[in-house]
Amino acid sequence: MSGTRRLTVAQALVEFLASQHSERDGREQRLFAGCFGIFGHGNVAGMGEALRAAADRLPYHMARNEQSMVHIASGYAKHSNRLSTFACTSSIGPGATNMVTGAATATVNRLPVLLLPGDLFASRVAPPVLQQQESAGGPDVSANDAFRPVSRFWDRINRPDQLPGSLLEAMRVLTDPAETGAVTLALPQDVQTEAFDYPAELFERRVWHVARPVPEPAMLARAAEVVRGARRPLLVAGGGVIYAEATDALRALVEATGIPVAETYAGKGAMPYDHPSALGAIGVTGTDGANAMARQADVVVGVGTRWADFATASHSIFANPEVRFVNLNVAPVDAFKHAAVPLVADAREGLEALAGALAGWAVDGQWQEAAAAHNRDWDQRVERVYRAGHGPLPSQGEVIGAVNDAAEPRDVVVCAAGSMPADLHKLWRTRDPKQFHLEYGNSCMGYEIPGAIGIRMADPSREVFAMVGDAGYLMNPGELVTAVAEGIRIIVVLVQNHGYASIGSLSEASGNGRFGTRFRYGTDGGDDRVLPVDLAANAASLGARVLAPKTVGELADALKEAREGDGPVVVHVETDPLQYVTIGGAWWDVAVAEVSDSESVRRARADYERSKQDQRHYL
Ligand SMILES: Cc1ncc(C[n+]2csc(CCOP(=O)(O)OP(=O)(O)O)c2C)c(N)n1
Ligand SMILES: [Mg+2]
């Protein structure tokens, strides 16, 4: 195609996005399934016009909160193994800054999302415009500069001819598995509407290959040598195993060598829960077996993990003084962590290459048998938690058991913050690599409902169960309205325990007696009377179908009933906030006051200092 097309910047952008595709392993898909948005004066005319005119080529979806629409895009991208996502358009000012938390969440989790906040007039004729900050940084700084530290690529399109180059760079970053995250293109509202003669080839169908880099032979040889020398190796599977669709390769390596596997939050599902080499969750919220074997391991092979503090128990879980790391990761920044032998490669390519390089070698039989015994023991403990029969209110562990029973192997559970992620990490029996969807890079309260919408949009053949605490729900229930409007069935399991149970127990552990963590009368939650809050009625008022089981038996029936009909269903269940899942777990570094007038804080500080002694650098 030659020649030019005279289009506004917004029209050119939308036409371009509609023609982008990604490809991996020969499979192509649209890079953008559509565009979510909320209009305001900063985007209604420019972007609004372009999106209306191109709605058949780039479907438009209305959101109710800008942060949520970015979470929808993240949920979609995570479920799609980062091969496809949404664009998100907002106005300037609060509409834009509402997206900053969504951007941070996407970037921490290395998930591609394209953010298109409106921006101040480039012409600057009549400042300050509505919502303009008038930053001390000068007139070329706007609220959108707040996206810079939470974006992997950031640009402001001040002239129409800047658009093509910036778009190509944006697509490169979005489709690069090592660099991906939020990409922000700030769009001054006048520039959105300016026409320009764009080269027609800008709008041709373009396919972005998502790379599977192979390991460098010299580093592969070194990695294999280290693993072959191991007596007690442990493999830790992170999200990269799942994004790279490397679970079959992982299983082949594990079955050939007998190396036991533990899983991070993002990596849970890399192995089926009942595989004899599967130790389940590792770290702060880990299983006894994974943590016991981590303490002894002499070689730790991290695959597709960014080694967040939850996985390493704040650098305390790998306690063998001789421990060495081999990190297989597509991102060099992760491959080099813990002074590892860095194997910079795609997880699937790397695991296959490693299996080849380890041919004929296997782990000592006792170490293998120890893993199998841990697997069996842990599952019996899970069974006891699932069937605890606690009363009068059910425990959270029983709620997880009921949801796990109700979920088909391909169904998805999604969660993000509160006490639930910890319990799910330990207790959920994962049967499919895409079954466990935890946003735990940012652990952002309010991700659960929009995240579930994104997952369901990515794969309507799977039922999606969003596990959300009462406080997480309160922070962000509005996207239920979007699910109602679009007939998107998600099953929200709303766990009412009247406050921040998770932070409450952290508060207690740091000597602060649950100060400011319970939803009660008064300012600090110190009054014992529960508030007359009815979140079931709230969900019903937003148009969701609501079920309110009181017992675990009723919950099981409600979860069956929830699978029928269109639109969102909220299953409201009250649990006992003090009925903890006490099994598993390890230390987490949460600093405690060094001096205090409180005896309980001083005791907590003494405990803290003892635990700190187990913390180390991996050099
Ligand atoms: C946006 C945001 N604000 C604050 C936090 C810190 N935080 C983590 S969990 C939590 C409480 C969650 O309460 P709820 O959703 O009711 O779950 P519960 O802890 O009761 O299980 C808070 C405040 C967070 N993770 N995200
Ligand atoms: Mg709660």
XYZ file of C-alpha atoms and ligand atoms in Angstrom:
646
model
C 0.000 0.000 0.000
C 1.370 3.413 -0.829
C 0.122 6.961 -0.428
C -1.197 8.679 2.617
C -4.387 8.822 4.676
C -5.519 12.087 6.175
C -6.613 11.192 9.704
C -6.709 12.809 13.109
C -4.168 11.580 15.627
C -6.936 9.717 17.489
C -8.228 8.143 14.258
C -4.730 7.084 13.241
C -4.084 5.611 16.673
C -7.313 3.602 16.679
C -6.803 2.349 13.102
C -3.289 1.317 14.005
C -4.359 -0.552 17.162
C -7.055 -2.414 15.236
C -4.418 -3.813 12.839
C -1.882 -5.089 15.405
C -1.452 -8.782 16.082
C 0.861 -10.899 18.153
C 2.248 -14.282 17.222
C 3.988 -17.041 19.120
C 4.512 -20.637 18.015
C 2.785 -19.765 14.742
C -0.487 -18.792 16.467
C -1.695 -15.277 15.753
C -4.165 -13.227 17.724
C -5.199 -9.624 17.924
C -2.901 -7.706 20.207
C -5.833 -5.522 21.315
C -9.177 -7.168 21.928
C -10.669 -3.689 22.142
C -10.558 -0.469 24.084
C -12.003 0.278 27.517
C -12.721 3.845 28.421
C -14.387 6.533 30.448
C -14.906 9.803 28.642
C -14.329 13.299 29.962
C -13.423 16.577 28.312
C -9.881 15.317 27.754
C -10.872 12.468 25.416
C -14.591 12.643 24.549
C -14.162 14.633 21.356
C -10.887 13.357 19.929
C -10.660 9.736 21.061
C -14.462 9.531 21.369
C -14.949 10.387 17.705
C -12.308 7.939 16.533
C -13.565 5.068 18.699
C -17.185 5.624 17.620
C -16.245 5.554 13.974
C -14.079 2.431 14.335
C -16.246 0.460 16.775
C -16.504 -2.439 14.292
C -12.719 -2.683 14.096
C -11.757 -1.952 17.716
C -14.685 -2.779 20.030
C -15.317 -0.165 22.693
C -16.340 -1.034 26.286
C -17.464 1.459 28.875
C -15.936 1.059 32.340
C -17.061 2.578 35.650
C -13.696 3.312 37.189
C -10.411 3.975 35.394
C -8.321 1.913 37.790
C -10.684 -1.001 37.208
C -10.485 -0.831 33.453
C -6.727 -1.227 33.647
C -7.258 -4.226 35.943
C -9.644 -5.690 33.352
C -6.886 -5.315 30.766
C -4.384 -6.912 33.159
C -6.702 -9.822 33.935
C -7.250 -10.344 30.234
C -3.522 -10.151 29.474
C -2.517 -12.465 32.306
C -5.048 -15.068 31.289
C -3.931 -14.709 27.650
C -0.310 -15.418 28.600
C 0.487 -11.789 27.708
C -0.257 -12.278 24.014
C -3.294 -10.001 23.958
C -4.649 -7.089 25.989
C -6.877 -4.012 25.941
C -6.170 -0.333 25.390
C -7.626 2.048 28.002
C -8.596 5.651 27.302
C -9.237 8.251 29.998
C -9.750 11.963 30.330
C -7.111 14.214 31.902
C -6.802 14.845 35.642
C -8.486 12.341 37.990
C -9.544 10.012 35.177
C -5.897 9.722 34.212
C -4.445 9.494 37.711
C -7.022 6.831 38.602
C -5.187 4.673 36.057
C -1.818 5.081 37.792
C -2.566 2.297 40.297
C -3.676 0.068 37.435
C -0.452 0.858 35.598
C 1.634 0.028 38.659
C -0.228 -3.252 39.073
C 0.351 -4.229 35.446
C 4.007 -3.276 35.528
C 4.826 -5.058 38.804
C 3.229 -8.189 37.366
C 4.905 -7.709 33.981
C 1.578 -7.615 32.163
C 1.070 -5.648 28.945
C -1.556 -2.879 29.051
C -1.767 0.201 26.829
C -2.865 3.382 28.593
C -4.034 6.426 26.691
C -4.681 9.265 29.155
C -5.843 12.575 27.729
C -3.478 15.458 28.414
C -3.316 19.260 28.559
C -3.627 21.316 25.372
C -0.274 21.248 23.593
C -1.150 24.732 22.285
C -1.377 26.141 25.855
C -3.644 29.023 24.774
C -5.954 29.243 27.792
C -4.326 27.691 30.823
C -5.109 26.469 33.338
C -7.665 24.139 31.805
C -10.063 22.224 34.027
C -8.076 19.721 36.148
C -4.665 21.182 35.233
C -2.126 20.860 38.064
C 0.047 23.855 37.049
C 3.023 21.863 38.211
C 6.087 23.594 39.564
C 8.010 21.477 37.087
C 6.878 23.764 34.284
C 4.191 23.788 31.612
C 5.443 20.616 29.947
C 4.717 18.607 33.106
C 1.208 17.306 33.762
C -0.435 14.811 36.094
C 0.388 12.219 33.444
C 4.056 12.409 34.347
C 2.976 10.333 37.358
C 2.795 7.383 34.947
C 6.520 7.528 34.195
C 7.807 5.430 37.112
C 5.064 2.827 36.662
C 5.332 2.453 32.888
C 7.820 0.449 30.850
C 7.470 2.985 28.039
C 6.066 6.496 28.335
C 5.573 9.198 25.765
C 3.514 12.311 25.156
C 2.389 12.901 21.591
C 2.802 16.648 21.148
C 2.676 16.669 17.346
C 0.850 14.359 14.920
C 4.082 13.324 13.216
C 5.437 11.947 16.501
C 2.795 9.225 16.536
C 4.167 6.537 14.144
C 7.571 6.160 15.785
C 6.096 6.145 19.243
C 3.506 3.516 18.306
C 6.143 1.127 16.992
C 8.182 1.509 20.161
C 5.072 0.992 22.294
C 4.223 -2.260 20.476
C 7.800 -3.513 20.787
C 7.703 -3.077 24.562
C 4.224 -4.563 24.963
C 5.204 -7.719 23.070
C 8.670 -8.141 24.573
C 8.350 -10.778 27.322
C 11.305 -9.310 29.213
C 10.252 -5.685 29.069
C 6.486 -5.795 29.048
C 4.276 -3.873 31.463
C 2.203 -0.729 31.271
C 2.838 1.463 28.238
C 1.520 5.012 28.452
C 0.936 7.375 25.563
C -0.342 10.700 26.862
C -2.529 12.458 24.312
C -3.031 16.245 24.572
C -6.669 16.893 23.808
C -6.043 19.281 20.917
C -3.460 16.980 19.335
C -5.997 14.095 19.385
C -8.138 16.075 16.961
C -5.425 17.377 14.597
C -5.344 15.907 11.094
C -2.218 14.729 9.369
C -1.317 12.872 6.185
C -0.134 9.568 7.608
C 1.674 7.049 5.415
C -0.902 4.388 4.536
C 1.502 1.584 5.389
C 1.256 2.566 9.057
C -2.197 0.951 9.058
C -1.308 -2.307 7.362
C -1.787 -5.536 9.292
C 1.259 -5.992 11.463
C 2.258 -9.125 13.383
C 4.547 -8.808 16.390
C 6.472 -11.977 17.063
C 6.668 -12.776 20.781
C 10.133 -14.168 21.157
C 11.275 -17.391 22.756
C 14.961 -16.653 23.255
C 17.109 -19.781 23.601
C 19.820 -20.131 26.248
C 23.401 -19.404 25.380
C 25.239 -22.777 25.147
C 28.042 -21.731 27.490
C 25.610 -20.692 30.221
C 23.499 -23.789 29.676
C 26.575 -25.924 30.241
C 27.398 -24.055 33.460
C 23.813 -24.305 34.699
C 23.704 -28.042 33.966
C 27.017 -28.556 35.720
C 25.723 -26.841 38.862
C 22.503 -28.863 38.840
C 24.367 -32.128 38.226
C 26.475 -31.387 41.273
C 23.408 -30.911 43.471
C 22.394 -33.439 46.099
C 19.261 -31.622 47.187
C 18.026 -29.532 44.285
C 14.739 -27.662 44.334
C 13.030 -26.037 41.373
C 10.885 -22.969 42.035
C 8.329 -22.289 39.322
C 7.192 -18.704 38.809
C 4.715 -17.022 36.514
C 7.087 -17.240 33.565
C 6.490 -21.006 33.397
C 2.802 -20.371 32.822
C 3.127 -17.377 30.498
C 5.579 -19.326 28.332
C 3.237 -22.363 28.266
C 6.153 -24.342 29.621
C 4.247 -26.607 32.003
C 4.639 -29.722 29.815
C 8.356 -29.024 29.470
C 8.587 -28.559 33.233
C 6.822 -31.820 33.888
C 9.067 -33.666 31.422
C 12.175 -32.307 33.152
C 10.816 -33.148 36.581
C 9.830 -36.674 35.590
C 13.211 -37.303 33.972
C 15.261 -35.964 36.887
C 13.027 -36.187 39.964
C 13.706 -32.572 41.005
C 10.908 -31.456 43.357
C 8.982 -28.315 42.419
C 7.648 -25.520 44.586
C 5.483 -22.700 43.263
C 5.334 -18.943 43.757
C 2.012 -17.096 43.661
C 2.284 -16.445 39.928
C 3.662 -19.930 39.318
C 0.965 -21.897 41.102
C -0.566 -24.284 38.610
C 2.778 -25.026 36.961
C 2.334 -28.569 38.331
C -0.925 -30.367 39.107
C -1.384 -30.428 42.884
C -1.342 -34.222 43.101
C 1.906 -34.851 41.225
C 4.363 -36.634 43.558
C 7.079 -34.053 42.839
C 4.745 -31.099 43.522
C 5.428 -29.425 46.850
C 2.921 -26.625 46.243
C 3.339 -23.097 47.554
C 6.704 -21.813 48.779
C 7.671 -19.065 51.197
C 5.669 -16.871 53.541
C 2.463 -18.620 52.501
C 4.120 -21.914 51.643
C 3.468 -25.526 52.509
C 5.495 -27.280 55.193
C 7.072 -29.541 52.589
C 8.144 -26.819 50.179
C 9.588 -24.748 52.997
C 11.341 -27.695 54.656
C 12.977 -28.724 51.392
C 13.824 -25.081 50.589
C 15.690 -24.835 53.912
C 17.851 -27.814 52.957
C 18.269 -27.236 49.218
C 21.827 -26.907 47.960
C 20.852 -25.798 44.455
C 17.725 -23.774 43.741
C 16.598 -23.513 40.139
C 14.302 -20.507 39.787
C 12.285 -20.622 36.585
C 10.336 -17.554 35.493
C 10.322 -16.008 38.962
C 11.191 -12.478 40.046
C 11.999 -13.743 43.545
C 9.625 -11.490 45.462
C 9.962 -11.504 49.251
C 6.925 -13.763 49.665
C 8.715 -16.522 47.745
C 12.013 -16.216 49.622
C 10.403 -15.561 53.033
C 12.324 -12.282 52.949
C 15.598 -14.089 52.198
C 15.221 -16.530 55.068
C 13.892 -19.726 53.503
C 17.004 -20.837 51.629
C 18.991 -21.587 54.744
C 21.630 -24.007 53.503
C 24.910 -22.085 53.856
C 26.125 -23.621 50.597
C 22.994 -22.805 48.577
C 23.530 -21.696 44.984
C 21.003 -20.483 42.460
C 20.422 -21.117 38.785
C 17.842 -18.704 37.358
C 16.149 -19.381 34.073
C 14.395 -16.181 33.107
C 13.635 -14.254 29.954
C 14.352 -11.006 31.839
C 18.045 -10.510 32.647
C 17.142 -8.505 35.763
C 15.543 -11.632 37.223
C 18.036 -14.145 35.859
C 20.873 -12.432 37.717
C 19.183 -12.201 41.132
C 20.735 -14.066 44.098
C 24.106 -14.150 42.320
C 22.717 -16.995 40.254
C 24.090 -18.731 37.206
C 21.896 -16.732 34.834
C 20.175 -18.603 32.059
C 18.552 -15.822 30.073
C 15.932 -17.570 27.963
C 12.283 -18.314 27.456
C 11.078 -20.751 30.130
C 9.977 -23.457 27.692
C 13.110 -23.266 25.560
C 15.280 -23.179 28.654
C 13.575 -26.110 30.371
C 13.817 -28.237 27.247
C 17.471 -27.351 26.827
C 18.152 -28.052 30.489
C 16.416 -31.426 30.237
C 18.713 -32.254 27.332
C 21.801 -31.131 29.201
C 20.794 -33.172 32.264
C 20.039 -36.355 30.310
C 20.963 -39.459 32.266
C 21.147 -37.600 35.589
C 18.591 -37.945 38.356
C 18.111 -36.781 41.897
C 18.910 -39.062 44.789
C 15.925 -41.369 45.473
C 15.526 -40.341 49.117
C 15.147 -36.697 48.194
C 12.527 -37.643 45.615
C 10.670 -39.820 48.106
C 10.728 -37.004 50.666
C 8.927 -34.789 48.173
C 6.304 -37.445 47.472
C 5.713 -37.915 51.214
C 5.326 -34.158 51.701
C 2.833 -34.073 48.840
C 0.693 -36.805 50.418
C 0.889 -35.343 53.937
C 0.001 -31.877 52.787
C -3.042 -33.014 50.902
C -4.363 -34.758 53.991
C -3.922 -31.531 55.913
C -5.723 -29.581 53.186
C -8.550 -32.073 53.382
C -8.878 -31.457 57.116
C -8.981 -27.673 56.597
C -11.559 -28.037 53.805
C -13.819 -30.141 56.075
C -13.172 -28.425 59.423
C -16.872 -28.174 60.287
C -16.335 -24.909 62.113
C -19.374 -23.148 63.570
C -21.510 -21.164 63.869
C -19.715 -19.269 61.086
C -17.658 -21.244 58.553
C -13.902 -20.755 58.411
C -12.220 -19.293 55.355
C -10.520 -22.637 54.720
C -13.920 -24.296 54.368
C -15.017 -21.597 51.918
C -11.937 -22.354 49.812
C -12.780 -26.060 50.002
C -16.323 -25.440 48.801
C -15.126 -23.295 45.873
C -12.455 -25.832 44.962
C -15.097 -28.586 44.983
C -17.415 -26.469 42.829
C -14.737 -25.529 40.294
C -14.165 -27.715 37.250
C -10.479 -28.272 36.471
C -10.470 -25.557 33.805
C -12.326 -22.981 35.910
C -10.343 -20.080 37.289
C -10.033 -18.669 40.777
C -8.906 -15.034 40.996
C -7.812 -13.086 44.046
C -5.457 -10.249 44.962
C -5.328 -9.034 48.557
C -6.346 -9.794 52.126
C -5.990 -13.040 54.028
C -7.448 -15.010 51.139
C -4.372 -15.064 48.842
C -2.260 -16.646 51.565
C -4.830 -19.341 52.208
C -5.451 -19.979 48.524
C -1.727 -20.260 47.829
C -1.413 -22.990 50.444
C -4.726 -24.739 50.049
C -6.034 -24.499 46.488
C -5.799 -27.779 44.592
C -4.747 -26.631 41.134
C -5.500 -28.952 38.249
C -4.869 -26.735 35.232
C -2.059 -24.237 34.572
C -4.556 -21.396 34.065
C -6.700 -22.194 37.085
C -4.975 -20.030 39.685
C -4.924 -16.304 38.946
C -3.422 -14.286 41.798
C -2.488 -10.685 41.334
C 0.181 -10.705 44.001
C 2.869 -8.542 42.469
C 0.989 -5.448 43.642
C -1.601 -7.238 45.806
C -4.018 -4.521 44.847
C -7.322 -4.519 46.745
C -10.038 -4.058 44.172
C -8.380 -6.103 41.412
C -10.613 -9.113 42.026
C -13.855 -8.125 40.271
C -12.359 -6.334 37.251
C -9.652 -8.992 37.011
C -12.384 -11.647 36.844
C -14.128 -9.733 34.076
C -10.902 -9.648 32.077
C -10.367 -13.392 32.522
C -13.914 -14.223 31.505
C -13.610 -12.003 28.424
C -10.357 -13.781 27.528
C -11.958 -17.213 27.833
C -15.750 -17.434 28.191
C -15.518 -21.241 28.283
C -14.164 -21.098 31.817
C -16.163 -20.223 34.907
C -14.399 -17.538 36.927
C -14.604 -17.375 40.732
C -13.452 -14.055 42.194
C -12.577 -14.365 45.872
C -12.893 -10.969 47.494
C -12.830 -9.773 51.089
C -15.375 -7.284 52.391
C -12.795 -4.476 52.342
C -11.530 -5.366 48.894
C -15.124 -5.378 47.685
C -15.865 -1.991 49.276
C -12.886 -0.478 47.536
C -14.084 -1.312 44.088
C -17.495 -2.896 43.497
C -18.429 -0.640 40.566
C -17.363 -2.915 37.738
C -20.210 -5.251 38.679
C -22.272 -2.708 36.743
C -20.084 -3.262 33.679
C -20.550 -7.026 34.042
C -24.317 -6.511 34.304
C -24.347 -4.243 31.243
C -22.337 -6.639 29.105
C -23.823 -9.875 30.466
C -20.457 -11.149 31.677
C -20.898 -13.990 34.136
C -18.405 -13.948 36.940
C -19.005 -15.584 40.297
C -17.877 -13.286 43.077
C -17.413 -15.028 46.415
C -17.622 -12.142 48.862
C -16.134 -13.114 52.212
C -17.576 -10.889 54.932
C -15.471 -10.765 58.096
C -16.020 -7.089 58.957
C -12.594 -5.665 58.396
C -8.990 -6.217 57.463
C -8.452 -9.685 58.913
C -5.078 -10.029 57.213
C -3.664 -6.726 58.357
C -5.336 -7.317 61.720
C -3.225 -10.399 62.274
C -0.097 -8.555 61.109
C -0.995 -5.794 63.546
C -1.302 -8.331 66.317
C 2.015 -9.937 65.382
C 3.716 -6.551 65.554
C 2.231 -5.892 68.983
C -0.441 -3.438 67.894
C -3.524 -5.439 68.880
C -5.517 -5.020 65.643
C -5.521 -1.218 65.977
C -7.431 0.333 63.092
C -8.212 -2.895 61.264
C -11.768 -3.798 62.295
C -14.901 -2.326 60.789
C -16.590 -1.094 63.967
C -18.079 2.137 65.292
C -15.607 4.870 66.166
C -12.478 6.015 64.381
C -10.036 3.213 65.155
C -12.328 0.172 65.144
C -11.917 -0.240 68.895
C -15.670 -0.382 69.659
C -16.936 -3.968 69.549
C -20.264 -3.389 67.802
C -20.260 -4.613 64.208
C -21.437 -2.039 61.662
C -24.846 -2.468 60.023
C -23.251 -2.996 56.618
C -25.069 -5.200 54.130
C -22.822 -5.881 51.170
C -25.269 -8.439 49.775
C -27.834 -5.654 49.438
C -25.147 -3.429 47.968
C -24.314 -5.994 45.286
C -28.003 -6.513 44.517
C -28.432 -2.756 44.161
C -25.780 -2.766 41.443
C -27.775 -5.325 39.473
C -25.895 -8.491 40.424
C -27.704 -11.707 41.253
C -27.027 -12.335 44.946
C -26.992 -15.548 46.928
C -26.373 -15.493 50.669
C -25.615 -18.967 52.038
C -25.113 -19.275 55.791
C -23.470 -22.685 56.047
C -20.856 -24.566 54.058
C -23.593 -26.884 52.737
C -25.655 -23.944 51.543
C -22.517 -22.431 50.020
C -21.964 -25.574 47.927
C -25.547 -25.328 46.623
C -25.189 -21.604 45.947
C -22.019 -22.157 43.937
C -23.878 -24.677 41.768
C -26.779 -22.293 41.295
C -24.382 -19.465 40.450
C -23.263 -21.254 37.285
C -26.607 -20.558 35.631
C -27.705 -17.405 33.816
C -25.848 -14.394 32.483
C -24.195 -11.541 34.306
C -22.418 -11.384 37.620
C -23.431 -13.434 40.639
C -22.331 -12.454 44.114
C -22.221 -15.245 46.679
C -22.084 -13.487 50.020
C -20.753 -15.583 52.873
C -19.926 -14.558 56.392
C -16.844 -16.172 57.954
C -15.177 -16.166 61.337
C -12.273 -13.659 61.131
C -10.411 -15.316 63.979
C -10.518 -18.809 62.525
C -7.116 -18.884 60.831
C -5.544 -21.464 58.632
C -2.601 -22.194 60.879
C -0.772 -24.717 58.735
C 2.314 -23.911 56.662
C 3.889 -20.517 56.312
C 7.221 -18.869 57.032
C 8.587 -15.570 58.267
C 7.932 -12.284 56.488
C 9.978 -9.173 57.169
C 7.596 -6.529 58.510
C 9.653 -4.120 60.577
C 8.569 -3.607 64.207
C 9.191 -0.453 66.266
C 12.575 -0.485 67.968
C 11.352 1.560 70.934
C 7.785 1.660 72.243
C 5.828 2.255 75.429
C 3.844 -0.904 74.699
C 4.941 -4.195 76.249
C 3.427 -6.200 73.372
C 5.392 -4.145 70.824
C 8.612 -4.683 72.765
C 7.953 -8.446 72.781
C 7.197 -8.361 69.061
C 10.433 -6.452 68.481
C 12.408 -9.128 70.334
C 10.795 -11.825 68.139
C 11.525 -9.716 65.103
C 15.189 -9.373 65.955
C 15.455 -13.149 66.423
C 13.855 -13.768 63.025
C 16.066 -11.171 61.362
C 19.025 -13.384 62.176
C 17.814 -15.935 59.634
C 17.797 -13.315 56.901
C 20.757 -13.251 54.562
C 22.112 -11.999 51.300
C 22.476 -14.559 48.560
C 25.874 -13.706 47.192
C -5.287 -0.745 47.518
C -4.726 -1.377 48.735
N -4.747 -0.721 49.911
C -4.240 -1.295 51.017
C -3.682 -2.535 50.982
C -3.130 -3.165 52.262
N -4.020 -4.285 52.625
C -3.720 -5.541 52.270
S -4.902 -6.612 52.707
C -5.846 -5.406 53.405
C -7.166 -5.733 54.029
C -8.042 -6.543 53.138
O -9.281 -6.734 53.758
P -10.351 -7.700 53.127
O -10.433 -7.500 51.670
O -11.617 -7.596 53.905
O -9.702 -9.145 53.353
P -9.353 -9.853 54.756
O -7.994 -9.371 55.140
O -10.379 -9.494 55.743
O -9.295 -11.288 54.403
C -5.212 -4.178 53.306
C -5.763 -2.920 53.843
C -3.657 -3.182 49.711
N -3.106 -4.379 49.545
N -4.209 -2.604 48.627
Mg -12.268 -8.623 55.542
